[in-house]
Each structure stands twice: as structure tokens, then as C-alpha cells.
Coordinates of C-alpha atoms in Angstrom, one line a residue:
X22 CA -45.9 -46.5 -80.6
X23 CA -47.9 -46.0 -77.4
X24 CA -46.7 -49.2 -76.0
X25 CA -43.2 -48.2 -76.6
X26 CA -43.6 -45.0 -74.7
X27 CA -45.2 -46.8 -71.8
X28 CA -42.2 -49.2 -71.7
X29 CA -39.7 -46.3 -71.6
X30 CA -41.7 -44.6 -68.8
X31 CA -41.5 -47.7 -66.7
X32 CA -37.7 -47.9 -67.2
X33 CA -37.3 -44.3 -66.0
X34 CA -39.4 -44.9 -62.9
X35 CA -37.4 -48.0 -62.0
X36 CA -34.1 -46.0 -62.5
X37 CA -35.4 -43.3 -60.2
X38 CA -36.4 -45.7 -57.5
X39 CA -33.0 -47.4 -57.6
X40 CA -31.2 -44.0 -57.3
X41 CA -33.1 -43.1 -54.1
X42 CA -31.9 -46.1 -52.3
X43 CA -28.5 -45.7 -50.4
X44 CA -25.5 -47.6 -51.6
X45 CA -24.7 -50.2 -49.0
X46 CA -21.0 -50.1 -49.9
X47 CA -20.9 -46.2 -49.5
X48 CA -22.4 -46.5 -46.0
X49 CA -19.3 -48.3 -44.7
X50 CA -16.8 -45.7 -46.2
X51 CA -15.6 -42.7 -44.1
X52 CA -17.0 -39.4 -45.2
X53 CA -13.6 -37.8 -44.5
X54 CA -11.5 -37.3 -47.6
X55 CA -8.5 -35.2 -48.9
X56 CA -6.6 -35.1 -45.5
X57 CA -3.5 -32.9 -45.9
X58 CA -1.0 -31.4 -43.4
X59 CA 0.9 -28.1 -44.1
X60 CA 4.0 -28.5 -41.8
X61 CA 4.8 -24.8 -42.2
X62 CA 1.4 -23.5 -41.0
X63 CA 0.9 -26.6 -38.9
X64 CA -2.6 -26.8 -40.4
X65 CA -4.6 -30.0 -41.1
X66 CA -7.3 -29.7 -43.9
X67 CA -10.0 -32.1 -45.2
X68 CA -13.4 -32.4 -46.9
X69 CA -16.5 -34.4 -46.2
X70 CA -18.1 -36.4 -48.9
X71 CA -21.5 -36.4 -47.3
X72 CA -23.4 -34.9 -44.4
X73 CA -21.5 -35.1 -41.0
X74 CA -23.3 -34.5 -37.7
X75 CA -20.2 -34.4 -35.5
X76 CA -16.5 -34.4 -36.0
X77 CA -13.2 -33.7 -34.1
X78 CA -9.5 -33.5 -34.9
X79 CA -6.5 -34.7 -32.8
X80 CA -2.7 -34.8 -33.1
X81 CA -0.2 -36.9 -31.2
X82 CA 3.4 -35.7 -31.2
X83 CA 5.9 -37.4 -28.9
X84 CA 6.7 -36.6 -26.2
X85 CA 3.8 -34.1 -25.9
X86 CA 0.3 -35.0 -24.9
X87 CA -2.5 -35.3 -27.5
X88 CA -4.1 -32.0 -28.6
X89 CA -7.7 -31.6 -29.8
X90 CA -8.6 -28.2 -31.2
X91 CA -12.1 -27.4 -32.4
X92 CA -12.5 -27.9 -36.2
X93 CA -13.3 -24.8 -38.3
X94 CA -14.6 -24.4 -41.8
X95 CA -13.5 -22.2 -44.8
X96 CA -15.7 -20.6 -47.4
X97 CA -15.2 -23.6 -49.8
X98 CA -16.5 -26.1 -47.3
X99 CA -13.0 -27.2 -46.4
X100 CA -12.5 -28.0 -42.8
X101 CA -9.3 -27.3 -40.9
X102 CA -7.5 -27.5 -37.5
X103 CA -4.4 -25.6 -36.5
X104 CA -1.7 -26.9 -34.0
X105 CA 0.5 -23.9 -33.4
X106 CA 2.1 -25.2 -30.2
X107 CA 3.1 -28.6 -31.7
X108 CA 6.5 -29.6 -33.0
X109 CA 6.3 -31.7 -36.2
X110 CA 9.9 -32.5 -37.1
X111 CA 9.8 -35.6 -34.9
X112 CA 6.8 -36.9 -36.7
X113 CA 3.0 -36.9 -35.8
X114 CA -0.2 -38.9 -36.0
X115 CA -3.3 -36.9 -37.0
X116 CA -6.8 -38.3 -36.5
X117 CA -10.3 -37.2 -37.5
X118 CA -13.3 -38.7 -35.8
X119 CA -16.7 -38.1 -37.5
X120 CA -20.3 -39.3 -37.2
X121 CA -22.4 -39.7 -40.4
X122 CA -25.8 -41.3 -40.8
X123 CA -25.6 -42.5 -37.2
X124 CA -22.3 -44.3 -37.7
X125 CA -18.9 -43.5 -36.2
X126 CA -15.8 -43.1 -38.5
X127 CA -12.1 -42.5 -37.9
X128 CA -9.6 -41.3 -40.4
X129 CA -5.8 -41.2 -39.7
X130 CA -2.9 -39.5 -41.3
X131 CA 0.7 -40.4 -40.3
X132 CA 3.2 -37.6 -40.9
X133 CA 6.9 -38.3 -41.2
X134 CA 9.8 -35.8 -41.5
X135 CA 11.4 -37.1 -44.7
X136 CA 15.1 -36.9 -45.0
X137 CA 18.2 -38.4 -43.5
X138 CA 18.0 -38.9 -39.7
X139 CA 20.3 -36.5 -38.0
X140 CA 20.7 -34.1 -40.9
X141 CA 18.5 -31.3 -39.6
X142 CA 19.9 -28.2 -37.9
X143 CA 20.5 -28.2 -34.1
X144 CA 21.1 -25.8 -31.3
X145 CA 18.8 -23.1 -32.7
X146 CA 18.3 -19.8 -30.8
X147 CA 17.2 -16.3 -31.5
X148 CA 17.3 -13.0 -29.7
X149 CA 16.3 -9.4 -30.2
X150 CA 18.9 -6.7 -29.3
X151 CA 19.3 -3.0 -29.6
X152 CA 15.5 -2.7 -29.8
X153 CA 15.2 -3.2 -33.6
X154 CA 17.6 -6.0 -34.6
X155 CA 17.3 -9.8 -34.3
X156 CA 20.0 -12.5 -34.6
X157 CA 19.4 -16.3 -35.0
X158 CA 22.0 -19.0 -34.9
X159 CA 22.2 -22.8 -35.4
X160 CA 24.7 -25.6 -36.1
X161 CA 24.7 -28.4 -38.8
X162 CA 23.2 -31.7 -37.7
X163 CA 25.6 -34.5 -36.7
X164 CA 24.7 -36.6 -39.7
X165 CA 24.4 -33.7 -42.2
X166 CA 26.4 -34.1 -45.5
X167 CA 29.3 -31.7 -46.1
X168 CA 27.5 -29.9 -48.9
X169 CA 24.4 -29.2 -46.8
X170 CA 22.9 -25.7 -47.0
X171 CA 20.3 -24.5 -44.6
X172 CA 17.5 -21.9 -45.1
X173 CA 15.6 -20.0 -42.4
X174 CA 12.0 -18.8 -42.8
X175 CA 10.2 -16.6 -40.2
X176 CA 6.7 -15.2 -39.8
X177 CA 4.7 -13.6 -36.9
X178 CA 1.2 -15.0 -37.4
X179 CA -0.1 -18.6 -37.7
X180 CA -2.4 -17.7 -40.6
X181 CA 0.0 -15.3 -42.3
X182 CA 0.7 -16.5 -45.8
X183 CA 3.7 -14.3 -46.3
X184 CA 6.8 -15.8 -44.8
X185 CA 10.2 -14.0 -44.8
X186 CA 13.4 -15.8 -45.7
X187 CA 16.5 -14.6 -43.9
X188 CA 17.8 -11.4 -45.5
X189 CA 21.4 -11.7 -44.2
X190 CA 22.9 -15.2 -43.6
X191 CA 25.9 -15.8 -41.4
X192 CA 28.3 -18.3 -43.0
X193 CA 30.5 -20.8 -41.3
X194 CA 34.1 -21.8 -42.2
X195 CA 32.8 -24.5 -44.7
X196 CA 30.4 -22.1 -46.4
X197 CA 27.3 -23.4 -44.6
X198 CA 24.7 -21.0 -43.3
X199 CA 24.9 -21.1 -39.5
X200 CA 23.0 -17.9 -38.6
X201 CA 20.9 -15.0 -39.7
X202 CA 20.6 -11.3 -39.1
X203 CA 17.3 -9.4 -39.3
X204 CA 17.8 -5.6 -39.5
X205 CA 14.2 -4.6 -40.4
X206 CA 11.7 -6.0 -37.9
X207 CA 8.1 -5.2 -38.2
X208 CA 6.3 -2.7 -35.9
X209 CA 6.4 -4.2 -32.4
X210 CA 3.4 -5.6 -30.6
X211 CA 3.5 -7.0 -27.1
X212 CA 1.3 -9.9 -28.3
X213 CA 3.8 -10.9 -31.1
X214 CA 4.8 -14.5 -31.5
X215 CA 7.6 -15.5 -33.9
X216 CA 7.5 -18.7 -35.9
X217 CA 10.6 -20.2 -37.4
X218 CA 11.4 -23.1 -39.8
X219 CA 14.8 -24.3 -40.9
X220 CA 15.0 -26.6 -43.8
X221 CA 18.0 -27.7 -45.9
X222 CA 19.2 -29.0 -49.3
X223 CA 22.0 -31.3 -50.4
X224 CA 23.1 -33.1 -53.5
X225 CA 23.6 -36.3 -51.6
X226 CA 20.4 -36.8 -49.6
X227 CA 17.1 -35.2 -48.5
X228 CA 17.5 -32.9 -45.4
X229 CA 15.0 -33.0 -42.6
X230 CA 13.4 -29.7 -41.5
X231 CA 13.4 -28.2 -38.0
X232 CA 10.4 -26.4 -36.4
X233 CA 9.6 -25.0 -33.0
X234 CA 6.9 -23.9 -30.7
X235 CA 6.2 -20.2 -31.0
X236 CA 8.8 -17.8 -29.6
X237 CA 7.1 -15.1 -27.4
X238 CA 8.6 -11.8 -28.6
X239 CA 8.7 -10.1 -25.2
X240 CA 10.9 -13.0 -23.9
X241 CA 13.3 -12.9 -26.8
X242 CA 14.7 -9.4 -26.1
X243 CA 18.2 -8.9 -24.6
X244 CA 18.2 -5.5 -23.1
X245 CA 21.0 -3.0 -23.2
X246 CA 22.9 -2.4 -19.9
X247 CA 21.3 0.1 -17.5
X248 CA 22.7 3.6 -18.2
X249 CA 23.3 6.9 -16.3
X250 CA 24.6 5.3 -13.1
X251 CA 25.2 7.9 -10.3
X252 CA 26.1 7.8 -6.7
X253 CA 25.4 10.7 -4.3
X254 CA 25.7 11.1 -0.5
X255 CA 23.0 12.6 1.8
X256 CA 25.0 12.5 5.1
X257 CA 23.7 9.1 6.2
X258 CA 23.4 7.0 3.0
X259 CA 25.0 6.7 -0.4
X260 CA 22.2 6.9 -3.0
X261 CA 22.7 4.8 -6.2
X262 CA 20.5 5.7 -9.2
X263 CA 20.2 4.4 -12.7
X264 CA 17.8 4.6 -15.7
X265 CA 15.7 1.8 -17.2
X266 CA 16.9 0.6 -20.6
X267 CA 15.2 1.4 -23.9
X268 CA 12.8 -1.5 -24.6
X269 CA 11.2 -2.6 -27.9
X270 CA 7.9 -3.5 -26.4
X271 CA 5.5 -1.4 -24.4
X272 CA 5.7 -3.2 -21.0
X273 CA 5.7 -1.9 -17.5
X274 CA 9.0 -1.1 -15.8
X275 CA 7.9 -3.3 -12.9
X276 CA 8.3 -6.4 -15.1
X277 CA 12.1 -5.7 -15.1
X278 CA 14.5 -7.4 -12.7
X279 CA 17.8 -5.8 -11.7
X280 CA 20.9 -7.5 -10.2
X281 CA 23.1 -5.2 -8.2
X282 CA 26.7 -6.2 -7.7
X283 CA 28.7 -4.5 -4.9
X284 CA 32.3 -5.6 -4.4
X285 CA 35.5 -4.4 -2.6
X286 CA 38.2 -3.6 -5.0
X287 CA 41.2 -5.9 -4.6
X288 CA 39.4 -8.3 -2.3
X289 CA 38.9 -12.0 -3.1
X290 CA 35.8 -12.3 -1.1
X291 CA 32.5 -11.9 -3.0
X292 CA 29.3 -10.3 -1.7
X293 CA 26.0 -11.8 -2.4
X294 CA 24.1 -10.0 -5.2
X295 CA 21.1 -7.9 -4.6
X296 CA 18.0 -8.4 -6.7
X297 CA 15.4 -5.6 -7.1
X298 CA 12.3 -5.0 -9.2
X299 CA 12.3 -2.1 -11.7
X300 CA 10.4 1.1 -11.1
X301 CA 10.0 4.5 -12.8
X302 CA 12.9 5.8 -10.8
X303 CA 15.4 3.2 -9.7
X304 CA 17.1 4.0 -6.4
X305 CA 19.1 1.9 -3.9
X306 CA 20.3 3.2 -0.5
X307 CA 23.6 2.0 1.0
X308 CA 24.3 3.0 4.7
X309 CA 27.4 5.1 5.0
X310 CA 28.9 2.6 7.5
X311 CA 28.8 -0.1 4.7
X312 CA 30.5 2.0 2.0
X313 CA 34.2 2.8 1.5
X314 CA 36.3 4.4 -1.2
X315 CA 37.4 0.9 -2.3
X316 CA 33.8 -0.3 -3.1
X317 CA 32.6 -0.8 -6.6
X318 CA 29.1 -1.1 -8.1
X319 CA 27.6 -2.4 -11.3
X320 CA 24.1 -3.5 -12.5
X321 CA 22.4 -5.6 -15.2
X322 CA 18.8 -6.2 -16.1
X323 CA 16.5 -8.9 -17.6
X324 CA 12.8 -9.6 -18.3
X325 CA 11.4 -11.1 -15.0
X326 CA 10.2 -14.3 -16.6
X327 CA 13.4 -15.2 -18.5
X328 CA 17.1 -15.8 -17.8
X329 CA 18.3 -13.6 -20.7
X330 CA 20.4 -11.1 -18.8
X331 CA 21.8 -7.9 -20.3
X332 CA 25.6 -7.3 -20.2
X333 CA 26.9 -5.6 -17.1
X334 CA 26.9 -1.9 -16.9
X335 CA 30.2 0.0 -16.4
X336 CA 31.7 -0.3 -13.0
X337 CA 31.1 2.7 -10.7
X338 CA 33.7 3.5 -7.9
X339 CA 32.9 5.0 -4.6
X340 CA 36.2 6.8 -4.5
X341 CA 36.0 10.6 -4.2
X342 CA 32.7 10.5 -2.2
X343 CA 32.7 12.0 1.3
X344 CA 33.9 9.5 4.0
X345 CA 31.3 8.7 6.7
X346 CA 31.6 10.8 9.8
X347 CA 31.6 8.5 12.8
X348 CA 31.6 11.4 15.4
X349 CA 28.2 12.5 14.3
X350 CA 26.4 9.4 15.4
X351 CA 28.3 9.4 18.7
X352 CA 27.4 13.0 19.5
X353 CA 23.8 12.3 18.6
X354 CA 23.8 9.3 20.8
X355 CA 25.2 11.2 23.8
X356 CA 22.6 13.9 23.3
X357 CA 19.8 11.4 23.2
X358 CA 21.1 9.8 26.5
X359 CA 21.3 13.2 28.3
X360 CA 17.8 14.2 27.1
X361 CA 16.4 10.9 28.2
X362 CA 18.0 11.2 31.7
X363 CA 16.6 14.8 32.1
X364 CA 13.2 13.6 31.1
X365 CA 13.3 10.8 33.6
X366 CA 14.3 13.1 36.4
X367 CA 11.4 15.5 35.5
X368 CA 8.9 12.6 35.5
X369 CA 10.2 11.4 38.9
X370 CA 9.9 14.8 40.5
X371 CA 6.4 15.2 39.2
X372 CA 5.4 11.8 40.6
X373 CA 7.0 12.7 43.9
X374 CA 5.0 15.9 44.1
X375 CA 1.8 14.3 42.9
X376 CA 1.8 11.3 45.2
X377 CA 3.6 12.7 48.3
X378 CA 6.6 10.5 47.6
X379 CA 8.9 13.4 48.4
X380 CA 7.9 13.3 52.1
X381 CA 8.7 9.5 52.2
X382 CA 12.0 9.9 50.4
X383 CA 13.0 13.1 52.2
X384 CA 11.3 13.3 55.7
X385 CA 11.1 16.8 57.3
X386 CA 13.2 17.9 60.3
X387 CA 11.1 17.9 63.6
X388 CA 10.2 21.3 64.9
X389 CA 8.6 22.7 68.1
X390 CA 4.9 22.8 67.9
X391 CA 3.1 26.2 68.3
X392 CA 1.1 24.9 71.3
X393 CA 4.3 24.3 73.2
X394 CA 6.1 27.5 72.2
X395 CA 3.1 29.6 73.2
X396 CA 3.4 28.5 76.9
X397 CA 7.0 29.5 77.4
X398 CA 7.6 32.8 79.4
X399 CA 10.4 34.9 78.1
X400 CA 12.1 37.0 80.9
X401 CA 13.6 40.3 80.1
X402 CA 17.3 40.7 79.9
X403 CA 18.9 42.5 82.9
X404 CA 22.1 44.6 82.7
X405 CA 24.4 44.7 85.7
X406 CA 26.4 47.7 86.9
X407 CA 29.9 47.0 88.3
X408 CA 29.1 43.4 88.9
X409 CA 26.0 44.3 90.9
X410 CA 22.4 43.7 89.9
X411 CA 20.2 46.7 89.5
X412 CA 18.2 47.9 92.5
X413 CA 15.0 47.7 90.6
X414 CA 15.2 44.0 90.3
X415 CA 12.0 42.5 91.9
X416 CA 13.2 38.9 92.3
X417 CA 16.5 37.6 93.7
X418 CA 18.8 35.8 91.4
X419 CA 21.3 33.1 92.1
X420 CA 24.7 34.4 91.0
X421 CA 27.7 32.2 90.6
X422 CA 31.0 34.0 90.7
X423 CA 34.1 32.4 89.4
X424 CA 37.5 33.6 90.4
X425 CA 41.0 32.3 90.6
X426 CA 41.8 29.7 93.2
X427 CA 44.3 30.4 95.9
X428 CA 46.6 27.5 96.8
X429 CA 47.0 26.8 100.4
X430 CA 50.3 25.9 102.1
X431 CA 49.4 22.2 101.5
X432 CA 49.2 22.8 97.8
X433 CA 45.4 22.3 97.7
X434 CA 42.9 24.9 96.7
X435 CA 40.2 26.2 99.0
X436 CA 36.9 25.6 97.3
X437 CA 33.5 27.0 98.4
X438 CA 30.3 28.5 97.1
X439 CA 27.4 30.6 98.2
X440 CA 24.4 31.7 96.3
X441 CA 23.8 35.4 96.0
X442 CA 20.6 36.7 97.3
X443 CA 20.6 34.5 100.4
X444 CA 19.8 36.1 103.6
X445 CA 23.0 34.8 105.4
X446 CA 25.4 36.0 102.7
X447 CA 26.8 39.5 102.8
X448 CA 26.3 41.8 99.8
X449 CA 29.9 41.3 98.6
X450 CA 29.3 37.5 98.5
X451 CA 31.7 34.6 98.8
X452 CA 33.6 33.4 95.8
X453 CA 33.9 29.9 94.5
X454 CA 37.5 29.1 94.1
X455 CA 38.5 26.7 91.3

């Protein structure tokens, strides 16, 4: 009995020793198992059969470049990678590289969009309007069977399990769903991204699905036309004002872009549009000389980083506004010229006075100097009585008497003269005949 027990113990020890040795066949097998792809979530999941010291995931989707996000792990030791910006309906090749026991392993999964080629929906688009509504539209694929029926699913988070099927389908002439109307959108967030998936069914063949990169919510909204357009006149300019539209998301008004359209009613020539960034109070000034009663104005708006314009606002006419007064600028100009001339004259007079330029421009009239005038002797005036000098006169005077000439018989006048006061002249004097 003892020998039997010893033999059993030896067998147990041998079995234990064999169990501790690694299986050579297992060492050459990749530790990555259970690779699966969820095309709706764009999530790749897998498990590891043994300890892995390093691993990475990668996806190749034509025509995009390869993407390699960082692997993450769930509570049940399931690893996963998410590819939110990839499009899978054209097919994809997914790869996991891992290192185990010092060896490098690679595991691949080829994904193919099953169904008839050309059967998936085409020309898909979505937009948000009137702040709280959203419409999406598409067309049947060129190779889709006549009985095809499409279904739209939407969600706002990559990890959100609850997806919403279209609540109100728009039906084409053949009864095929070609659009969807959403009338109850969730509470808005400026960080919202919308994910969409369109698949289809048919009695004839399998229908391929259609997926997309995420739609950024703020870039999907088509705004209502600007409201409350007004034009006023301040004497020199026409002032155009309008209000910002109501917006679903809380973004700055400076992110808005306005296109202003000014035209002449009845004219075939078109003016170039004017683009202006939004602000809290939108104002545009038009010089009075550039505006007439025949002018019209309208405006539309968009998100700066998209080309999704709103409809045009109503057309506003300049008729009824005060006509520009062209006399006012003329009078003002004349007043400015006169004022400038007066100022120039004043400055010149100051300079003339300051730098003695007045004497150079207007030289003074020469006058007798005081030294000369002081040496002159002024004689007193003398009054004569009956053509005779007064007796009190101290000095003789030369007196010249002029009287009528008497013609001689020969017709010539006798001319002569004699100075008064001479000793040889009688008191009555001799006259000078002329």
C-alpha cells in the first residue's frame, strides 16, 4: 500500500512539472483574440489571452491616412479603440500590434460594407433651421432596387448607446424615404457633434449602409434673415441698422458674417457686395452723395466658417428719405477758404511786424531831418500899405512890379526893370512891362 502511494505522488509531481513549462505551440500564437468592429459606434474591441506588455491599434480607410488612437480598457478587461472621424462604408483594414513574452505579434481584421455596390443612399445633407428644427435629405443609390427602403439613425455622442431613428420621414414619389424632419432636438451645446447612419432594406438584395464624419452642430445651422432693418439720415450720412438673428447656440455675434447688397432700382448694373463682421449693434454708414431715392438695400447672414447663407432679408428702399443738400458743403467750403485767407493775412502781418519786413515791403517817405530844419531862419511876414513897404522896415527889399505892357508905334512892347530899394531908383520905381 505504501509503495502504491509513493507511485501516485511521483505521478503528481511529474504532472506539475510538465504544467509549469510553456507550451511551444502557444508561444507562436497571437495573444489578441475576439476582434470585433461596431460600424455604428466605429469602435474596435478585443481581448488578450495572456499578458501583453505593449499594444497599439490602427485603421486604414481609403482615401484617408492611417489613424492610430491610444487603446483603452473596460472593466471586463476588454480593450477598445474608437475612430470617430473615419468613414467605414468604403471598407477598412484594422490592425492590432502587440508584444507578449518579448515577441511581436500583429492581428488584422478586414471590414467590408456588405450589400450590393451602388445601393447605398447618396447626396446626404442636414441643416438646422428656425433654431429648434432639423431637416435631412438624401437620394436613392444609382444601383438601388425599386423596393429599397432607407432608415436614418442619429446620435450626438460617440459613446452614447441610445440612438434615435427619424421621427418623421419624407417620402418620395415611389414611396421611398428620401428625407427626415426632427422637431424635438435636445438642449443645445456649442460642443455638440451629430452622428448619422443611413442603412436600407430590400427583398431583392442586401443594401449597403452610409456613414459620415461627425457634423459640427454650430456649422449646420441656417440662420433666419436679419430683422428690423431701418434707414435714418443724420445730415451727412444715411445710417443703416439691423438686428442679429436668433441663434440656437451660444456663440459670439462677432462670429457672424453679413453680406450687404446695395442696388439701383431699374438699373442693370450691379454693385459689388459689402461684407461686414457682426457686432452687438450692426451699423453701416452710406455717404449722402452715394444714396438716392432709387437705391435699395438688403442683407443676409451666415456662420463665418461655412457657406450656409440665410435667405435675403426684405428689400429696403431709400425713397422718402431727405435728399442730400449739395449747397451745404459748398457754403462750408467757401467759409473755410475765407477763414484760411484771413488767417494767412494775419500771420503775414505778424511776421512783417516781428521781423521788420514791413519796412522792406513798404519803405517810408523821406523827410527833412531835425538838424537841418533847426538851422533855417524864418523871417516875419510884412504887410504893405498902398503898395508901399512900411517905414519900420530895417532892411531893403527887392520888389518886382508887374504891370500891363504898352505897345509902341512899331508894335513892340517896351520892357524894363529896376529893383526897389536901389539908390538910383526914385521911390515910385520903374515898372517892368510885359
